[in-house]
mmCIF file of C-alpha atoms and ligand atoms in Angstrom:
data_model
loop_
_atom_site.group_PDB
_atom_site.id
_atom_site.type_symbol
_atom_site.label_atom_id
_atom_site.label_comp_id
_atom_site.label_asym_id
_atom_site.label_seq_id
_atom_site.Cartn_x
_atom_site.Cartn_y
_atom_site.Cartn_z
ATOM 1 C CA MET M 18 16.834 -7.098 10.760
ATOM 2 C CA LEU M 19 13.813 -4.471 10.003
ATOM 3 C CA ILE M 20 10.999 -5.220 7.617
ATOM 4 C CA PHE M 21 9.930 -1.761 6.333
ATOM 5 C CA PHE M 22 6.299 -1.368 4.991
ATOM 6 C CA SER M 23 5.628 1.282 3.089
ATOM 7 C CA ASP M 24 2.611 2.822 1.381
ATOM 8 C CA LEU M 25 3.828 4.309 -2.057
ATOM 9 C CA ASP M 26 1.475 6.876 -3.415
ATOM 10 C CA LYS M 27 1.515 10.365 -0.784
ATOM 11 C CA THR M 28 4.622 8.117 0.887
ATOM 12 C CA LEU M 29 7.121 7.799 -1.418
ATOM 13 C CA ILE M 30 6.161 9.191 -4.259
ATOM 14 C CA TYR M 31 4.123 11.916 -5.750
ATOM 15 C CA SER M 32 1.716 12.622 -8.356
ATOM 16 C CA TYR M 33 3.110 15.754 -10.306
ATOM 17 C CA LYS M 34 -0.038 17.394 -8.760
ATOM 18 C CA HIS M 35 1.974 17.131 -5.459
ATOM 19 C CA ASP M 36 4.674 19.878 -5.666
ATOM 20 C CA ILE M 37 7.232 18.258 -4.502
ATOM 21 C CA GLY M 38 9.940 20.952 -5.548
ATOM 22 C CA LYS M 39 11.816 21.389 -8.438
ATOM 23 C CA GLU M 40 14.543 18.532 -6.894
ATOM 24 C CA LYS M 41 13.020 15.457 -8.273
ATOM 25 C CA GLU M 42 13.331 12.753 -10.565
ATOM 26 C CA LEU M 43 10.083 10.494 -12.779
ATOM 27 C CA VAL M 44 8.944 6.947 -11.481
ATOM 28 C CA GLU M 45 5.825 6.410 -13.364
ATOM 29 C CA MET M 46 4.728 7.171 -16.710
ATOM 30 C CA TYR M 47 1.367 6.223 -17.709
ATOM 31 C CA GLN M 48 -0.291 7.384 -21.371
ATOM 32 C CA GLY M 49 2.694 8.866 -22.104
ATOM 33 C CA ARG M 50 2.219 11.191 -19.689
ATOM 34 C CA GLU M 51 4.551 12.088 -16.940
ATOM 35 C CA VAL M 52 2.529 11.273 -13.542
ATOM 36 C CA SER M 53 4.858 10.332 -10.638
ATOM 37 C CA TYR M 54 7.746 11.378 -8.900
ATOM 38 C CA ILE M 55 9.905 11.145 -6.084
ATOM 39 C CA SER M 56 11.732 13.567 -4.327
ATOM 40 C CA LYS M 57 15.685 13.656 -5.327
ATOM 41 C CA LYS M 58 16.499 13.720 -1.798
ATOM 42 C CA THR M 59 14.547 10.398 -0.787
ATOM 43 C CA SER M 60 15.869 9.421 -3.913
ATOM 44 C CA ASP M 61 19.261 9.472 -2.819
ATOM 45 C CA LEU M 62 18.091 7.801 0.966
ATOM 46 C CA LEU M 63 16.516 4.651 -0.693
ATOM 47 C CA LYS M 64 19.849 4.498 -2.438
ATOM 48 C CA LYS M 65 21.601 5.024 0.453
ATOM 49 C CA MET M 66 19.352 2.880 2.953
ATOM 50 C CA MET M 67 18.632 -0.184 -0.287
ATOM 51 C CA GLY M 68 19.828 1.072 -3.804
ATOM 52 C CA THR M 69 20.700 -3.348 -4.258
ATOM 53 C CA ARG M 70 19.919 -6.338 -2.347
ATOM 54 C CA LYS M 71 23.026 -6.533 -1.342
ATOM 55 C CA ILE M 72 23.408 -2.847 0.522
ATOM 56 C CA ALA M 73 19.543 -3.484 2.046
ATOM 57 C CA GLU M 74 20.824 -6.919 3.308
ATOM 58 C CA ASN M 75 23.942 -5.013 4.919
ATOM 59 C CA ASN M 76 22.159 -2.979 6.241
ATOM 60 C CA ASN M 77 19.600 -5.204 7.620
ATOM 61 C CA VAL M 78 17.086 -3.830 5.867
ATOM 62 C CA LEU M 79 13.860 -5.782 3.729
ATOM 63 C CA PHE M 80 11.669 -2.896 2.113
ATOM 64 C CA VAL M 81 7.826 -4.178 1.128
ATOM 65 C CA PRO M 82 5.968 -1.833 -0.953
ATOM 66 C CA THR M 83 2.275 -2.104 0.123
ATOM 67 C CA THR M 84 -0.066 -0.935 -1.965
ATOM 68 C CA THR M 85 -3.525 -0.459 -3.296
ATOM 69 C CA ARG M 86 -1.958 -0.039 -6.530
ATOM 70 C CA THR M 87 -3.049 -3.033 -9.095
ATOM 71 C CA ILE M 88 -0.648 -5.107 -10.170
ATOM 72 C CA GLN M 89 -0.287 -3.413 -13.365
ATOM 73 C CA GLN M 90 -0.671 0.213 -11.351
ATOM 74 C CA TYR M 91 2.615 -1.454 -9.125
ATOM 75 C CA ASN M 92 4.916 -2.085 -12.369
ATOM 76 C CA ARG M 93 4.355 1.063 -13.810
ATOM 77 C CA ILE M 94 6.419 2.438 -11.400
ATOM 78 C CA THR M 95 10.249 2.379 -11.255
ATOM 79 C CA LEU M 96 11.745 3.316 -8.498
ATOM 80 C CA PRO M 97 16.042 4.494 -8.239
ATOM 81 C CA ILE M 98 16.501 0.981 -6.547
ATOM 82 C CA GLU M 99 16.886 -2.480 -7.038
ATOM 83 C CA LYS M 100 13.283 -3.656 -7.360
ATOM 84 C CA GLN M 101 12.250 -5.697 -3.992
ATOM 85 C CA LYS M 102 12.101 -9.797 -3.983
ATOM 86 C CA PHE M 103 8.792 -9.042 -2.586
ATOM 87 C CA ALA M 104 6.028 -6.320 -2.956
ATOM 88 C CA LEU M 105 2.504 -6.650 -1.565
ATOM 89 C CA VAL M 106 -0.210 -4.769 -4.173
ATOM 90 C CA CYS M 107 -4.032 -5.230 -4.094
ATOM 91 C CA ASN M 108 -4.709 -3.722 -0.456
ATOM 92 C CA GLY M 109 -2.613 -6.947 0.512
ATOM 93 C CA GLY M 110 -4.808 -9.329 -1.050
ATOM 94 C CA ILE M 111 -1.729 -10.057 -3.254
ATOM 95 C CA LEU M 112 1.757 -10.946 -2.584
ATOM 96 C CA LEU M 113 4.331 -10.167 -5.560
ATOM 97 C CA GLU M 114 7.351 -12.756 -4.980
ATOM 98 C CA GLU M 115 10.032 -11.644 -7.621
ATOM 99 C CA GLY M 116 7.008 -10.095 -9.713
ATOM 100 C CA ASN M 117 5.177 -12.862 -9.472
ATOM 101 C CA ILE M 118 1.797 -13.863 -7.904
ATOM 102 C CA ASN M 119 2.409 -16.497 -4.541
ATOM 103 C CA GLN M 120 -0.574 -18.073 -5.591
ATOM 104 C CA VAL M 121 -0.456 -20.114 -1.847
ATOM 105 C CA TRP M 122 -0.880 -16.336 -0.235
ATOM 106 C CA TYR M 123 -4.061 -15.278 -3.239
ATOM 107 C CA LYS M 124 -5.873 -18.259 -2.904
ATOM 108 C CA LYS M 125 -5.729 -17.840 0.752
ATOM 109 C CA SER M 126 -6.785 -14.108 0.854
ATOM 110 C CA LEU M 127 -9.896 -15.288 -1.278
ATOM 111 C CA GLU M 128 -10.676 -18.082 0.902
ATOM 112 C CA ILE M 129 -10.275 -14.917 4.040
ATOM 113 C CA ILE M 130 -12.474 -12.373 1.891
ATOM 114 C CA LYS M 131 -15.089 -15.267 1.183
ATOM 115 C CA ASP M 132 -18.163 -13.984 4.000
ATOM 116 C CA SER M 133 -18.151 -10.564 1.910
ATOM 117 C CA ASN M 134 -18.410 -11.871 -1.919
ATOM 118 C CA ALA M 135 -21.912 -11.502 -2.039
ATOM 119 C CA GLU M 136 -22.156 -7.914 -0.613
ATOM 120 C CA ILE M 137 -19.297 -6.951 -3.198
ATOM 121 C CA LYS M 138 -21.925 -8.268 -5.976
ATOM 122 C CA LYS M 139 -24.650 -6.260 -4.561
ATOM 123 C CA ALA M 140 -22.339 -3.241 -4.948
ATOM 124 C CA ILE M 141 -20.878 -4.053 -8.311
ATOM 125 C CA SER M 142 -25.137 -4.035 -9.439
ATOM 126 C CA ILE M 143 -25.540 -0.412 -7.291
ATOM 127 C CA LEU M 144 -22.746 1.428 -9.384
ATOM 128 C CA GLU M 145 -23.830 -0.036 -12.614
ATOM 129 C CA LYS M 146 -27.350 1.827 -12.159
ATOM 130 C CA ASP M 147 -25.838 5.246 -10.187
ATOM 131 C CA GLU M 148 -26.066 7.674 -12.917
ATOM 132 C CA SER M 149 -23.310 9.462 -11.411
ATOM 133 C CA VAL M 150 -20.559 6.675 -11.823
ATOM 134 C CA ASN M 151 -18.667 8.221 -15.025
ATOM 135 C CA PHE M 152 -15.859 5.025 -14.921
ATOM 136 C CA GLU M 153 -15.851 1.352 -15.894
ATOM 137 C CA ILE M 154 -16.852 -0.577 -12.363
ATOM 138 C CA ARG M 155 -13.476 -2.480 -11.919
ATOM 139 C CA TYR M 156 -13.812 -5.808 -9.821
ATOM 140 C CA ILE M 157 -9.838 -6.004 -8.934
ATOM 141 C CA GLU M 158 -8.774 -10.053 -8.775
ATOM 142 C CA ASP M 159 -11.829 -10.383 -7.368
ATOM 143 C CA LEU M 160 -10.848 -8.657 -4.781
ATOM 144 C CA PHE M 161 -12.029 -5.175 -4.519
ATOM 145 C CA VAL M 162 -13.794 -2.369 -6.221
ATOM 146 C CA PHE M 163 -13.777 1.136 -7.407
ATOM 147 C CA THR M 164 -15.126 3.156 -9.690
ATOM 148 C CA LYS M 165 -15.047 6.659 -10.285
ATOM 149 C CA SER M 166 -17.957 9.174 -9.446
ATOM 150 C CA GLU M 167 -19.109 13.189 -11.167
ATOM 151 C CA GLU M 168 -21.109 12.995 -7.739
ATOM 152 C CA PRO M 169 -18.825 10.998 -5.269
ATOM 153 C CA GLN M 170 -20.654 12.247 -1.996
ATOM 154 C CA LYS M 171 -24.023 10.704 -3.473
ATOM 155 C CA THR M 172 -22.538 7.706 -4.351
ATOM 156 C CA LEU M 173 -21.252 6.793 -1.323
ATOM 157 C CA ASN M 174 -24.356 7.271 0.588
ATOM 158 C CA ASN M 175 -26.407 5.337 -2.199
ATOM 159 C CA LEU M 176 -23.489 2.610 -1.468
ATOM 160 C CA LYS M 177 -24.145 2.809 2.148
ATOM 161 C CA GLU M 178 -27.716 2.448 2.111
ATOM 162 C CA SER M 179 -27.860 -1.000 0.730
ATOM 163 C CA ILE M 180 -24.485 -2.545 2.054
ATOM 164 C CA ASP M 181 -23.491 -4.457 4.758
ATOM 165 C CA GLN M 182 -21.190 -2.247 6.707
ATOM 166 C CA GLU M 183 -20.170 -5.419 8.372
ATOM 167 C CA LYS M 184 -18.627 -6.788 5.724
ATOM 168 C CA VAL M 185 -17.722 -4.349 3.551
ATOM 169 C CA ASP M 186 -15.869 -0.450 3.433
ATOM 170 C CA VAL M 187 -17.628 1.656 1.159
ATOM 171 C CA PHE M 188 -15.458 4.997 1.186
ATOM 172 C CA LEU M 189 -14.116 7.774 -1.281
ATOM 173 C CA ASN M 190 -10.376 8.480 -2.026
ATOM 174 C CA GLY M 191 -11.074 11.734 -3.749
ATOM 175 C CA VAL M 192 -13.644 11.151 -7.279
ATOM 176 C CA LYS M 193 -12.723 7.280 -6.743
ATOM 177 C CA VAL M 194 -15.670 5.146 -4.429
ATOM 178 C CA TYR M 195 -14.437 1.986 -3.249
ATOM 179 C CA ALA M 196 -16.129 -0.948 -1.555
ATOM 180 C CA VAL M 197 -13.492 -3.021 0.071
ATOM 181 C CA PRO M 198 -14.202 -6.500 2.039
ATOM 182 C CA LYS M 199 -13.577 -5.440 6.087
ATOM 183 C CA LYS M 200 -10.946 -8.144 5.913
ATOM 184 C CA LEU M 201 -8.993 -6.918 3.219
ATOM 185 C CA THR M 202 -6.969 -4.370 5.109
ATOM 186 C CA LYS M 203 -3.229 -3.587 4.333
ATOM 187 C CA GLY M 204 -3.260 -4.810 8.372
ATOM 188 C CA ASN M 205 -3.967 -8.371 8.042
ATOM 189 C CA ALA M 206 -1.507 -8.423 5.318
ATOM 190 C CA VAL M 207 1.131 -7.185 7.243
ATOM 191 C CA LYS M 208 0.601 -9.686 9.707
ATOM 192 C CA ARG M 209 0.102 -12.857 7.232
ATOM 193 C CA PHE M 210 3.372 -11.476 5.830
ATOM 194 C CA ILE M 211 5.547 -11.326 9.372
ATOM 195 C CA ASP M 212 4.253 -14.753 9.420
ATOM 196 C CA PHE M 213 4.998 -15.786 6.024
ATOM 197 C CA TYR M 214 8.498 -14.580 6.946
ATOM 198 C CA LYS M 215 9.419 -15.603 9.727
ATOM 199 C CA ASN M 216 8.014 -19.292 8.274
ATOM 200 C CA ASN M 217 10.240 -18.855 5.381
ATOM 201 C CA ILE M 218 13.677 -18.242 7.559
ATOM 202 C CA LYS M 219 13.644 -21.697 8.582
ATOM 203 C CA GLN M 220 13.856 -22.310 4.563
ATOM 204 C CA ASP M 221 16.927 -22.409 1.732
ATOM 205 C CA ASP M 222 15.516 -19.820 -0.557
ATOM 206 C CA ILE M 223 15.614 -16.606 1.734
ATOM 207 C CA LYS M 224 18.618 -15.642 2.332
ATOM 208 C CA THR M 225 18.959 -15.125 6.061
ATOM 209 C CA ASP M 226 21.940 -16.374 7.708
ATOM 210 C CA ASP M 227 21.258 -15.660 11.072
ATOM 211 C CA ILE M 228 18.570 -13.914 11.932
ATOM 212 C CA LYS M 229 16.005 -15.906 13.762
ATOM 213 C CA ALA M 230 12.182 -14.391 13.966
ATOM 214 C CA GLU M 231 12.032 -12.818 17.634
ATOM 215 C CA ASP M 232 15.132 -10.322 15.979
ATOM 216 C CA ILE M 233 12.493 -8.832 13.284
ATOM 217 C CA LYS M 234 11.422 -5.621 13.798
ATOM 218 C CA THR M 235 8.885 -4.499 11.933
ATOM 219 C CA VAL M 236 8.446 -0.697 10.297
ATOM 220 C CA ALA M 237 5.030 0.869 8.555
ATOM 221 C CA ALA M 238 4.532 4.249 6.678
ATOM 222 C CA GLY M 239 1.552 5.052 4.926
ATOM 223 C CA ASP M 240 -0.628 8.604 4.830
ATOM 224 C CA SER M 241 -4.097 7.291 4.526
ATOM 225 C CA LEU M 242 -7.083 5.703 5.766
ATOM 226 C CA PHE M 243 -6.116 2.505 3.717
ATOM 227 C CA ASP M 244 -2.651 2.198 5.968
ATOM 228 C CA ILE M 245 -4.165 2.450 9.200
ATOM 229 C CA SER M 246 -4.740 -0.827 9.817
ATOM 230 C CA MET M 247 -0.790 -1.126 8.911
ATOM 231 C CA LEU M 248 -0.088 1.186 10.720
ATOM 232 C CA GLU M 249 -1.098 -0.176 14.129
ATOM 233 C CA SER M 250 0.018 -3.384 13.523
ATOM 234 C CA VAL M 251 3.669 -3.185 13.367
ATOM 235 C CA ASP M 252 6.162 -1.939 15.985
ATOM 236 C CA GLN M 253 7.180 1.812 14.671
ATOM 237 C CA ALA M 254 4.877 3.553 12.582
ATOM 238 C CA PHE M 255 5.312 7.131 10.192
ATOM 239 C CA ALA M 256 2.058 9.001 9.188
ATOM 240 C CA PRO M 257 1.824 12.548 8.050
ATOM 241 C CA PHE M 258 1.086 14.888 10.279
ATOM 242 C CA GLU M 259 -2.819 15.701 8.216
ATOM 243 C CA LEU M 260 -3.351 11.541 8.606
ATOM 244 C CA LEU M 261 -3.053 12.429 13.112
ATOM 245 C CA ALA M 262 -5.089 15.685 12.722
ATOM 246 C CA GLU M 263 -7.863 13.203 11.134
ATOM 247 C CA TYR M 264 -6.966 10.360 13.641
ATOM 248 C CA PRO M 265 -5.939 11.388 16.476
ATOM 249 C CA HIS M 266 -6.311 8.637 18.526
ATOM 250 C CA LEU M 267 -3.349 6.827 16.273
ATOM 251 C CA LYS M 268 -0.599 5.990 19.036
ATOM 252 C CA ASN M 269 3.393 5.863 18.735
ATOM 253 C CA ILE M 270 3.449 7.536 15.138
ATOM 254 C CA LYS M 271 6.483 9.495 13.932
ATOM 255 C CA THR M 272 5.293 12.443 12.086
ATOM 256 C CA ASN M 273 7.300 14.862 9.337
ATOM 257 C CA SER M 274 6.573 18.685 10.482
ATOM 258 C CA ASP M 275 4.968 20.735 8.057
ATOM 259 C CA ASN M 276 7.506 21.949 6.011
ATOM 260 C CA GLN M 277 9.315 18.766 5.713
ATOM 261 C CA LEU M 278 8.390 16.618 2.673
ATOM 262 C CA PHE M 279 6.761 12.995 4.575
ATOM 263 C CA SER M 280 9.210 10.828 2.332
ATOM 264 C CA GLU M 281 12.046 12.030 3.872
ATOM 265 C CA LYS M 282 11.147 12.473 7.062
ATOM 266 C CA ILE M 283 10.402 8.611 7.142
ATOM 267 C CA LEU M 284 14.198 7.958 5.185
ATOM 268 C CA GLU M 285 15.995 10.416 7.495
ATOM 269 C CA SER M 286 14.360 9.167 10.437
ATOM 270 C CA LEU M 287 15.194 5.411 9.005
ATOM 271 C CA LEU M 288 18.609 5.703 8.857
ATOM 272 C CA GLU M 289 19.385 7.446 11.821
HETATM 273 MG MG1 LIG Q 14 -0.820 6.562 -0.121
#
């Protein structure tokens, strides 16, 4: 069987700012506005592969959305397929199981990042004093921090001066500024999930019939810095050509051509 870990934004779905052609479907509304879309072709491919849990089961696929989005941000998305049993949100710090937080997973996540708590608190207090910060400082589920800045580079440099980067990664994504514990990565989450899933195969609540742990193949897709650790933790990975241009050391990665939408490339390859 195949476990498919996929980032969402700019991997399967796209913001209204991104031109994905006219053939598209709405997947996210926010404050009354249409904010994210999926291409019609991606939607059709997703439905073919895992439109319902039954179809996914017949195709031997378990799709695990794997995103830095918070729980609320994740819940705003409605993909054109039946809701997934599992999703990794908050950069993998939280495992949603049938929409609920798996508390064992979450406690373990807090345990794993414990050694970075002091540095995260320090980052918060630096951001509080930063006059370029023009958004609330959000400490997401006691896991990581993000805010926005009028002068992101300046805010980032400010953080870099004082934060121990052995423990906490600080970086930008557009105007967003992040401080994320070094151990809170999608790569770690994917490895933890594979163990979690293999252990659960023995239990009755996951219907897996004849699946053996050694028969599981893992695939991941993602488009950004957040995704690299995940791309490096699976059997087969997908990244868009822009990311590969930026990180040429990434190995064994399938990519799209510049006239092909990344989301379509991924699903077309998986369905081959
Ligand atoms: Mg993304």
